[in-house]
PDB file of C-alpha atoms in Angstrom:
ATOM      1  CA  MET F   1       0.000   0.000   0.000  1.00 57.00           C
ATOM      2  CA  ASP F   2       1.406   3.425  -0.933  1.00 58.00           C
ATOM      3  CA  LYS F   3       2.209   5.547   2.134  1.00 62.00           C
ATOM      4  CA  ASN F   4      -0.118   8.289   0.901  1.00 64.00           C
ATOM      5  CA  TYR F   5      -2.892   5.760   0.470  1.00 69.00           C
ATOM      6  CA  TYR F   6      -3.143   4.247   3.965  1.00 75.00           C
ATOM      7  CA  LYS F   7      -3.975   7.658   5.440  1.00 76.00           C
ATOM      8  CA  GLU F   8      -6.775   7.977   2.882  1.00 79.00           C
ATOM      9  CA  TYR F   9      -7.660   4.343   3.517  1.00 82.00           C
ATOM     10  CA  TYR F  10      -8.397   4.990   7.193  1.00 87.00           C
ATOM     11  CA  VAL F  11     -11.304   7.257   6.220  1.00 86.00           C
ATOM     12  CA  LEU F  12     -12.354   5.229   3.176  1.00 87.00           C
ATOM     13  CA  GLU F  13     -12.699   1.987   5.165  1.00 90.00           C
ATOM     14  CA  ARG F  14     -15.229   3.692   7.393  1.00 91.00           C
ATOM     15  CA  GLU F  15     -17.116   5.988   5.023  1.00 90.00           C
ATOM     16  CA  HIS F  16     -16.870   4.815   1.411  1.00 91.00           C
ATOM     17  CA  TRP F  17     -19.897   3.040  -0.099  1.00 93.00           C
ATOM     18  CA  TRP F  18     -17.832   0.090  -1.398  1.00 93.00           C
ATOM     19  CA  PHE F  19     -16.243  -0.681   1.978  1.00 93.00           C
ATOM     20  CA  LYS F  20     -19.520  -0.323   3.875  1.00 95.00           C
ATOM     21  CA  ALA F  21     -21.461  -2.639   1.550  1.00 96.00           C
ATOM     22  CA  ARG F  22     -18.534  -5.093   1.380  1.00 97.00           C
ATOM     23  CA  ALA F  23     -18.428  -5.229   5.186  1.00 97.00           C
ATOM     24  CA  LYS F  24     -22.081  -6.249   5.387  1.00 97.00           C
ATOM     25  CA  ILE F  25     -21.677  -8.916   2.707  1.00 98.00           C
ATOM     26  CA  ILE F  26     -18.520 -10.427   4.220  1.00 97.00           C
ATOM     27  CA  SER F  27     -20.023 -10.442   7.712  1.00 96.00           C
ATOM     28  CA  ASN F  28     -23.133 -12.216   6.444  1.00 96.00           C
ATOM     29  CA  LEU F  29     -21.185 -14.804   4.440  1.00 97.00           C
ATOM     30  CA  ILE F  30     -18.918 -15.606   7.394  1.00 96.00           C
ATOM     31  CA  SER F  31     -21.918 -15.951   9.692  1.00 93.00           C
ATOM     32  CA  LYS F  32     -23.535 -18.445   7.294  1.00 92.00           C
ATOM     33  CA  SER F  33     -20.279 -20.408   6.981  1.00 92.00           C
ATOM     34  CA  LEU F  34     -19.911 -20.680  10.760  1.00 89.00           C
ATOM     35  CA  LYS F  35     -23.367 -22.288  11.137  1.00 72.00           C
ATOM     36  CA  ASN F  36     -23.203 -24.326  14.340  1.00 61.00           C
ATOM     37  CA  LYS F  37     -20.150 -22.653  15.846  1.00 61.00           C
ATOM     38  CA  GLU F  38     -20.825 -20.383  18.814  1.00 60.00           C
ATOM     39  CA  ASN F  39     -20.377 -16.738  17.916  1.00 57.00           C
ATOM     40  CA  ASN F  40     -18.436 -14.334  20.150  1.00 61.00           C
ATOM     41  CA  LYS F  41     -16.216 -17.139  21.493  1.00 86.00           C
ATOM     42  CA  LEU F  42     -13.838 -17.647  18.575  1.00 95.00           C
ATOM     43  CA  ASN F  43     -10.126 -16.857  18.655  1.00 96.00           C
ATOM     44  CA  ILE F  44      -9.643 -15.015  15.339  1.00 97.00           C
ATOM     45  CA  LEU F  45      -6.585 -13.910  13.366  1.00 98.00           C
ATOM     46  CA  ASN F  46      -7.089 -11.025  10.930  1.00 98.00           C
ATOM     47  CA  ILE F  47      -4.171 -10.893   8.486  1.00 98.00           C
ATOM     48  CA  GLY F  48      -3.684  -7.613   6.641  1.00 96.00           C
ATOM     49  CA  ALA F  49      -5.710  -5.578   9.120  1.00 95.00           C
ATOM     50  CA  ALA F  50      -4.638  -2.326   7.427  1.00 91.00           C
ATOM     51  CA  THR F  51      -6.330   0.565   9.263  1.00 92.00           C
ATOM     52  CA  GLY F  52      -8.435  -1.677  11.480  1.00 93.00           C
ATOM     53  CA  LYS F  53     -11.968  -1.702  10.081  1.00 94.00           C
ATOM     54  CA  THR F  54     -11.908  -5.396   9.125  1.00 96.00           C
ATOM     55  CA  SER F  55     -10.912  -6.252  12.690  1.00 95.00           C
ATOM     56  CA  ASP F  56     -13.998  -4.360  13.868  1.00 94.00           C
ATOM     57  CA  ILE F  57     -16.122  -6.434  11.478  1.00 95.00           C
ATOM     58  CA  LEU F  58     -14.636  -9.708  12.710  1.00 96.00           C
ATOM     59  CA  SER F  59     -14.972  -8.789  16.380  1.00 94.00           C
ATOM     60  CA  GLU F  60     -18.666  -9.724  16.270  1.00 93.00           C
ATOM     61  CA  PHE F  61     -17.533 -13.351  16.016  1.00 94.00           C
ATOM     62  CA  GLY F  62     -14.934 -13.387  18.802  1.00 94.00           C
ATOM     63  CA  THR F  63     -11.611 -12.002  19.980  1.00 94.00           C
ATOM     64  CA  VAL F  64      -9.488 -10.667  17.121  1.00 96.00           C
ATOM     65  CA  THR F  65      -5.701 -10.590  16.806  1.00 97.00           C
ATOM     66  CA  SER F  66      -4.710  -8.085  14.089  1.00 97.00           C
ATOM     67  CA  LEU F  67      -1.614  -8.440  11.925  1.00 97.00           C
ATOM     68  CA  GLU F  68      -0.347  -5.940   9.330  1.00 96.00           C
ATOM     69  CA  TYR F  69       2.730  -6.215   7.080  1.00 94.00           C
ATOM     70  CA  ASP F  70       3.225  -2.497   6.346  1.00 91.00           C
ATOM     71  CA  LYS F  71       5.141  -1.099   9.341  1.00 92.00           C
ATOM     72  CA  ASP F  72       4.104   2.513   8.710  1.00 89.00           C
ATOM     73  CA  CYS F  73       0.452   1.513   8.344  1.00 89.00           C
ATOM     74  CA  CYS F  74       0.702  -0.619  11.480  1.00 90.00           C
ATOM     75  CA  ASP F  75       2.183   2.261  13.492  1.00 89.00           C
ATOM     76  CA  PHE F  76      -0.394   4.700  12.121  1.00 86.00           C
ATOM     77  CA  THR F  77      -3.304   2.406  13.027  1.00 88.00           C
ATOM     78  CA  ASN F  78      -2.003   1.639  16.499  1.00 89.00           C
ATOM     79  CA  SER F  79      -1.593   5.346  17.138  1.00 85.00           C
ATOM     80  CA  ALA F  80      -5.026   6.256  15.762  1.00 81.00           C
ATOM     81  CA  LEU F  81      -7.012   3.369  17.287  1.00 82.00           C
ATOM     82  CA  ASN F  82      -4.864   1.879  20.037  1.00 77.00           C
ATOM     83  CA  LEU F  83      -5.469  -1.413  18.209  1.00 82.00           C
ATOM     84  CA  ASN F  84      -2.180  -3.131  19.139  1.00 88.00           C
ATOM     85  CA  SER F  85      -1.841  -4.494  15.617  1.00 94.00           C
ATOM     86  CA  ILE F  86       1.179  -6.792  15.184  1.00 96.00           C
ATOM     87  CA  ASN F  87       3.674  -6.070  12.420  1.00 96.00           C
ATOM     88  CA  GLY F  88       4.268  -9.318  10.494  1.00 97.00           C
ATOM     89  CA  SER F  89       3.935 -11.178   7.211  1.00 97.00           C
ATOM     90  CA  ILE F  90       1.422 -13.760   5.998  1.00 98.00           C
ATOM     91  CA  LEU F  91       4.427 -15.636   4.588  1.00 98.00           C
ATOM     92  CA  ALA F  92       5.833 -16.253   8.085  1.00 98.00           C
ATOM     93  CA  LEU F  93       3.049 -15.828  10.626  1.00 98.00           C
ATOM     94  CA  PRO F  94       4.478 -15.224  14.138  1.00 98.00           C
ATOM     95  CA  PHE F  95       2.099 -17.681  15.801  1.00 98.00           C
ATOM     96  CA  ARG F  96       2.228 -21.321  16.831  1.00 97.00           C
ATOM     97  CA  GLU F  97       0.439 -24.135  15.001  1.00 98.00           C
ATOM     98  CA  GLU F  98      -3.324 -24.513  15.482  1.00 97.00           C
ATOM     99  CA  GLU F  99      -3.662 -21.328  17.550  1.00 97.00           C
ATOM    100  CA  PHE F 100      -6.814 -19.828  15.998  1.00 98.00           C
ATOM    101  CA  ASP F 101     -10.412 -20.938  15.409  1.00 96.00           C
ATOM    102  CA  MET F 102     -10.752 -18.664  12.373  1.00 97.00           C
ATOM    103  CA  VAL F 103      -8.023 -17.181  10.173  1.00 98.00           C
ATOM    104  CA  CYS F 104      -8.950 -14.386   7.747  1.00 98.00           C
ATOM    105  CA  ALA F 105      -7.136 -12.646   4.898  1.00 98.00           C
ATOM    106  CA  LEU F 106      -9.545 -10.144   3.361  1.00 98.00           C
ATOM    107  CA  ASP F 107      -8.039  -8.871   0.105  1.00 97.00           C
ATOM    108  CA  VAL F 108      -4.522  -9.869   1.156  1.00 97.00           C
ATOM    109  CA  ILE F 109      -3.045 -12.820  -0.771  1.00 98.00           C
ATOM    110  CA  GLU F 110      -3.033 -10.860  -4.037  1.00 98.00           C
ATOM    111  CA  HIS F 111      -0.376  -8.672  -2.370  1.00 96.00           C
ATOM    112  CA  VAL F 112       2.187 -11.494  -2.042  1.00 97.00           C
ATOM    113  CA  GLU F 113       4.080 -13.246  -4.803  1.00 97.00           C
ATOM    114  CA  ASP F 114       3.870 -16.684  -3.154  1.00 98.00           C
ATOM    115  CA  ASP F 115       0.142 -16.909  -2.435  1.00 98.00           C
ATOM    116  CA  ILE F 116       0.325 -20.684  -1.911  1.00 98.00           C
ATOM    117  CA  LEU F 117       2.778 -20.189   0.953  1.00 98.00           C
ATOM    118  CA  GLY F 118       0.504 -17.483   2.363  1.00 98.00           C
ATOM    119  CA  VAL F 119      -2.552 -19.743   2.470  1.00 98.00           C
ATOM    120  CA  SER F 120      -0.393 -22.618   3.779  1.00 98.00           C
ATOM    121  CA  GLU F 121       0.625 -20.402   6.700  1.00 98.00           C
ATOM    122  CA  MET F 122      -3.045 -19.621   7.336  1.00 98.00           C
ATOM    123  CA  LYS F 123      -3.705 -23.360   7.462  1.00 98.00           C
ATOM    124  CA  ARG F 124      -0.774 -23.947   9.838  1.00 98.00           C
ATOM    125  CA  VAL F 125      -2.026 -21.542  12.504  1.00 98.00           C
ATOM    126  CA  CYS F 126      -5.680 -22.607  12.123  1.00 98.00           C
ATOM    127  CA  LYS F 127      -7.082 -25.282  14.422  1.00 96.00           C
ATOM    128  CA  SER F 128      -8.263 -28.590  12.966  1.00 95.00           C
ATOM    129  CA  GLY F 129     -11.873 -28.060  11.927  1.00 92.00           C
ATOM    130  CA  GLY F 130     -11.322 -24.284  12.028  1.00 95.00           C
ATOM    131  CA  LEU F 131     -12.396 -21.799   9.369  1.00 96.00           C
ATOM    132  CA  ILE F 132     -10.162 -20.067   6.822  1.00 98.00           C
ATOM    133  CA  VAL F 133     -11.677 -16.996   5.131  1.00 98.00           C
ATOM    134  CA  VAL F 134     -10.241 -15.296   2.042  1.00 98.00           C
ATOM    135  CA  THR F 135     -11.434 -12.548  -0.284  1.00 98.00           C
ATOM    136  CA  VAL F 136      -9.576 -11.483  -3.428  1.00 98.00           C
ATOM    137  CA  PRO F 137     -10.088  -9.202  -6.443  1.00 98.00           C
ATOM    138  CA  ALA F 138     -11.338 -11.023  -9.547  1.00 98.00           C
ATOM    139  CA  TYR F 139     -10.295 -11.116 -13.225  1.00 98.00           C
ATOM    140  CA  MET F 140      -7.094  -9.714 -14.712  1.00 97.00           C
ATOM    141  CA  LEU F 141      -9.359  -8.028 -17.256  1.00 95.00           C
ATOM    142  CA  LEU F 142     -10.188  -5.558 -14.448  1.00 95.00           C
ATOM    143  CA  TRP F 143      -6.523  -4.718 -13.778  1.00 93.00           C
ATOM    144  CA  SER F 144      -6.038  -0.956 -13.453  1.00 88.00           C
ATOM    145  CA  LYS F 145      -4.172   1.831 -11.649  1.00 83.00           C
ATOM    146  CA  HIS F 146      -6.115   0.764  -8.554  1.00 81.00           C
ATOM    147  CA  ASP F 147      -4.208  -2.564  -8.507  1.00 89.00           C
ATOM    148  CA  GLU F 148      -0.875  -0.800  -8.951  1.00 86.00           C
ATOM    149  CA  VAL F 149      -1.579   1.587  -6.065  1.00 80.00           C
ATOM    150  CA  ASN F 150      -2.428  -1.413  -3.869  1.00 82.00           C
ATOM    151  CA  HIS F 151       0.720  -3.316  -4.969  1.00 88.00           C
ATOM    152  CA  HIS F 152      -1.195  -6.316  -6.288  1.00 95.00           C
ATOM    153  CA  PHE F 153       0.602  -9.185  -7.992  1.00 97.00           C
ATOM    154  CA  ARG F 154      -2.532 -10.577  -9.626  1.00 97.00           C
ATOM    155  CA  ARG F 155      -6.312 -10.833  -9.713  1.00 98.00           C
ATOM    156  CA  TYR F 156      -8.036 -14.247  -9.600  1.00 98.00           C
ATOM    157  CA  THR F 157     -10.674 -16.401 -11.191  1.00 98.00           C
ATOM    158  CA  MET F 158     -12.683 -18.823  -9.079  1.00 98.00           C
ATOM    159  CA  SER F 159     -10.824 -21.787 -10.566  1.00 98.00           C
ATOM    160  CA  SER F 160      -7.357 -20.307  -9.951  1.00 98.00           C
ATOM    161  CA  LEU F 161      -8.253 -19.522  -6.341  1.00 98.00           C
ATOM    162  CA  LYS F 162      -9.773 -22.945  -5.664  1.00 97.00           C
ATOM    163  CA  LYS F 163      -6.633 -24.622  -7.036  1.00 97.00           C
ATOM    164  CA  ILE F 164      -4.628 -23.075  -4.174  1.00 97.00           C
ATOM    165  CA  PHE F 165      -7.014 -24.437  -1.551  1.00 97.00           C
ATOM    166  CA  THR F 166      -7.143 -27.864  -3.179  1.00 96.00           C
ATOM    167  CA  LYS F 167      -3.353 -28.024  -3.444  1.00 96.00           C
ATOM    168  CA  ILE F 168      -2.894 -27.604   0.303  1.00 96.00           C
ATOM    169  CA  ASN F 169      -5.779 -29.925   1.170  1.00 96.00           C
ATOM    170  CA  LEU F 170      -8.427 -27.502   2.440  1.00 97.00           C
ATOM    171  CA  THR F 171     -12.133 -28.320   2.163  1.00 96.00           C
ATOM    172  CA  THR F 172     -14.204 -25.555   0.563  1.00 96.00           C
ATOM    173  CA  ILE F 173     -17.360 -24.586   2.459  1.00 95.00           C
ATOM    174  CA  ARG F 174     -18.586 -21.605   0.414  1.00 97.00           C
ATOM    175  CA  ALA F 175     -17.135 -19.986  -2.695  1.00 98.00           C
ATOM    176  CA  THR F 176     -18.845 -17.173  -4.563  1.00 98.00           C
ATOM    177  CA  TYR F 177     -18.163 -14.060  -6.572  1.00 98.00           C
ATOM    178  CA  PHE F 178     -19.663 -10.812  -5.286  1.00 98.00           C
ATOM    179  CA  ASN F 179     -20.023  -7.211  -6.444  1.00 98.00           C
ATOM    180  CA  THR F 180     -21.768  -8.719  -9.456  1.00 98.00           C
ATOM    181  CA  ILE F 181     -24.484  -6.172 -10.257  1.00 98.00           C
ATOM    182  CA  LEU F 182     -21.894  -3.407 -10.737  1.00 97.00           C
ATOM    183  CA  PHE F 183     -19.477  -5.633 -12.668  1.00 97.00           C
ATOM    184  CA  ILE F 184     -20.270  -4.236 -16.137  1.00 97.00           C
ATOM    185  CA  PRO F 185     -20.013  -0.527 -15.252  1.00 94.00           C
ATOM    186  CA  ILE F 186     -16.808  -1.168 -13.277  1.00 93.00           C
ATOM    187  CA  LEU F 187     -15.335  -3.114 -16.200  1.00 95.00           C
ATOM    188  CA  ALA F 188     -16.298  -0.323 -18.614  1.00 93.00           C
ATOM    189  CA  PHE F 189     -14.715   2.318 -16.374  1.00 86.00           C
ATOM    190  CA  ARG F 190     -11.479   0.398 -15.925  1.00 87.00           C
ATOM    191  CA  LEU F 191     -11.101  -0.272 -19.622  1.00 88.00           C
ATOM    192  CA  LEU F 192     -11.811   3.383 -20.372  1.00 85.00           C
ATOM    193  CA  SER F 193      -9.435   4.575 -17.649  1.00 78.00           C
ATOM    194  CA  LYS F 194      -6.545   2.953 -19.504  1.00 76.00           C
ATOM    195  CA  LEU F 195      -7.124   5.432 -22.337  1.00 77.00           C
ATOM    196  CA  ILE F 196      -7.410   8.562 -20.174  1.00 69.00           C
ATOM    197  CA  PRO F 197      -4.462  10.130 -18.298  1.00 59.00           C
ATOM    198  CA  THR F 198      -4.687   9.271 -14.602  1.00 57.00           C
ATOM    199  CA  LYS F 199      -4.573  12.910 -13.465  1.00 52.00           C
ATOM    200  CA  PHE F 200      -7.927  13.596 -15.117  1.00 46.00           C
ATOM    201  CA  ILE F 201      -9.933  10.888 -13.338  1.00 50.00           C
ATOM    202  CA  ARG F 202      -8.108   9.992 -10.113  1.00 51.00           C
ATOM    203  CA  VAL F 203      -7.162  12.019  -7.057  1.00 52.00           C
ATOM    204  CA  GLY F 204      -4.956  11.400  -4.029  1.00 52.00           C
ATOM    205  CA  ALA F 205      -3.032   8.121  -4.243  1.00 49.00           C
ATOM    206  CA  GLY F 206      -5.063   7.023  -7.250  1.00 50.00           C
ATOM    207  CA  SER F 207      -7.305   4.323  -5.783  1.00 52.00           C
ATOM    208  CA  ASP F 208     -10.766   3.684  -7.259  1.00 55.00           C
ATOM    209  CA  ALA F 209     -12.152   4.506  -3.822  1.00 54.00           C
ATOM    210  CA  THR F 210     -11.241   8.187  -4.274  1.00 54.00           C
ATOM    211  CA  LEU F 211     -13.505   8.600  -7.301  1.00 55.00           C
ATOM    212  CA  HIS F 212     -16.704   9.476  -5.420  1.00 53.00           C
ATOM    213  CA  ASN F 213     -17.613  11.951  -2.735  1.00 58.00           C
ATOM    214  CA  ASN F 214     -18.758   9.757   0.165  1.00 65.00           C
ATOM    215  CA  ASN F 215     -21.814  11.952   0.729  1.00 69.00           C
ATOM    216  CA  SER F 216     -22.848  12.245  -2.914  1.00 81.00           C
ATOM    217  CA  ILE F 217     -26.142  10.894  -4.241  1.00 90.00           C
ATOM    218  CA  SER F 218     -24.256   8.570  -6.611  1.00 89.00           C
ATOM    219  CA  SER F 219     -22.349   7.029  -3.688  1.00 89.00           C
ATOM    220  CA  LYS F 220     -25.579   6.400  -1.800  1.00 91.00           C
ATOM    221  CA  ILE F 221     -27.122   4.763  -4.871  1.00 94.00           C
ATOM    222  CA  LEU F 222     -24.047   2.583  -5.461  1.00 94.00           C
ATOM    223  CA  TYR F 223     -24.093   1.512  -1.814  1.00 95.00           C
ATOM    224  CA  GLN F 224     -27.723   0.389  -2.060  1.00 97.00           C
ATOM    225  CA  ILE F 225     -27.051  -1.478  -5.317  1.00 97.00           C
ATOM    226  CA  PHE F 226     -24.031  -3.300  -3.934  1.00 97.00           C
ATOM    227  CA  LYS F 227     -25.723  -4.086  -0.610  1.00 97.00           C
ATOM    228  CA  SER F 228     -28.751  -5.540  -2.426  1.00 98.00           C
ATOM    229  CA  GLU F 229     -26.601  -8.566  -3.316  1.00 98.00           C
ATOM    230  CA  LEU F 230     -27.141  -9.778   0.246  1.00 97.00           C
ATOM    231  CA  ALA F 231     -30.577 -11.005  -0.790  1.00 97.00           C
ATOM    232  CA  LEU F 232     -29.151 -12.876  -3.788  1.00 98.00           C
ATOM    233  CA  LEU F 233     -26.335 -14.458  -1.779  1.00 97.00           C
ATOM    234  CA  LYS F 234     -28.867 -15.914   0.636  1.00 94.00           C
ATOM    235  CA  LEU F 235     -30.274 -17.912  -2.287  1.00 96.00           C
ATOM    236  CA  PHE F 236     -27.268 -18.898  -4.416  1.00 97.00           C
ATOM    237  CA  ASN F 237     -23.617 -18.254  -5.299  1.00 98.00           C
ATOM    238  CA  LEU F 238     -23.039 -15.512  -7.860  1.00 98.00           C
ATOM    239  CA  PRO F 239     -21.409 -16.627 -11.146  1.00 98.00           C
ATOM    240  CA  PHE F 240     -19.085 -13.630 -11.679  1.00 98.00           C
ATOM    241  CA  GLY F 241     -18.148 -10.371  -9.999  1.00 98.00           C
ATOM    242  CA  VAL F 242     -15.446  -7.881  -9.105  1.00 98.00           C
ATOM    243  CA  SER F 243     -14.419  -9.905  -6.024  1.00 98.00           C
ATOM    244  CA  ILE F 244     -14.354 -13.503  -4.776  1.00 98.00           C
ATOM    245  CA  PHE F 245     -15.208 -14.840  -1.308  1.00 98.00           C
ATOM    246  CA  ILE F 246     -14.163 -18.313  -0.175  1.00 98.00           C
ATOM    247  CA  THR F 247     -14.328 -20.100   3.159  1.00 97.00           C
ATOM    248  CA  SER F 248     -12.698 -23.451   3.799  1.00 97.00           C
ATOM    249  CA  SER F 249     -12.186 -25.859   6.665  1.00 95.00           C
ATOM    250  CA  LYS F 250      -8.943 -27.442   7.826  1.00 90.00           C
ATOM    251  CA  LYS F 251      -9.353 -31.212   7.891  1.00 80.00           C
TER     252      LYS F 251
END
């Protein structure tokens, strides 16, 4: 994450329509995947906690340990929130084997070159029968300045993501795309943005999240559209989208 971006990110995680709708969808999908497990009693690891909002989301399910790779971001978050986030890498998690009931990496493994090692480390520190939760950006066709700002190595398809979980012997519980309704307009924008100089359409660090005023009518409409996918996800998995959600169990 660019140093200029994590300061923007702190506000965006809490106010931007995409983050707010995403939080509701992820929370709901995790809740459904937990099923018979008792909420509020889980020992949870949140990898890539960034500026702390995802740890807030996960706290409804138990006690959260936050880990962040970017030292500056980690220091900034600890200062702003008194979160006590641990500075460390998903490639060498500073925890013992089978320490956590649930291990989450929400939009994280695309940031590391060796994503198989990253998920293997998640498996190592997860208890037998525990839950591993991952979200990632979908489709290289959507690659844009946004991915460069976030230091992504790749975007995924469902099949490429599932191959990682299969390779390290994890059992998939739920796998679905999301942010499906807005897929076409987002695709159109990202393809068009490659033809227009960045300075004309992006501000700040250059993330997609800086494109809308958080209080604008368009942002409120986009939030309602994105959030409406909750109703669809209660019925079935979505066949394509801007992001992918997958939960798996350690045998």
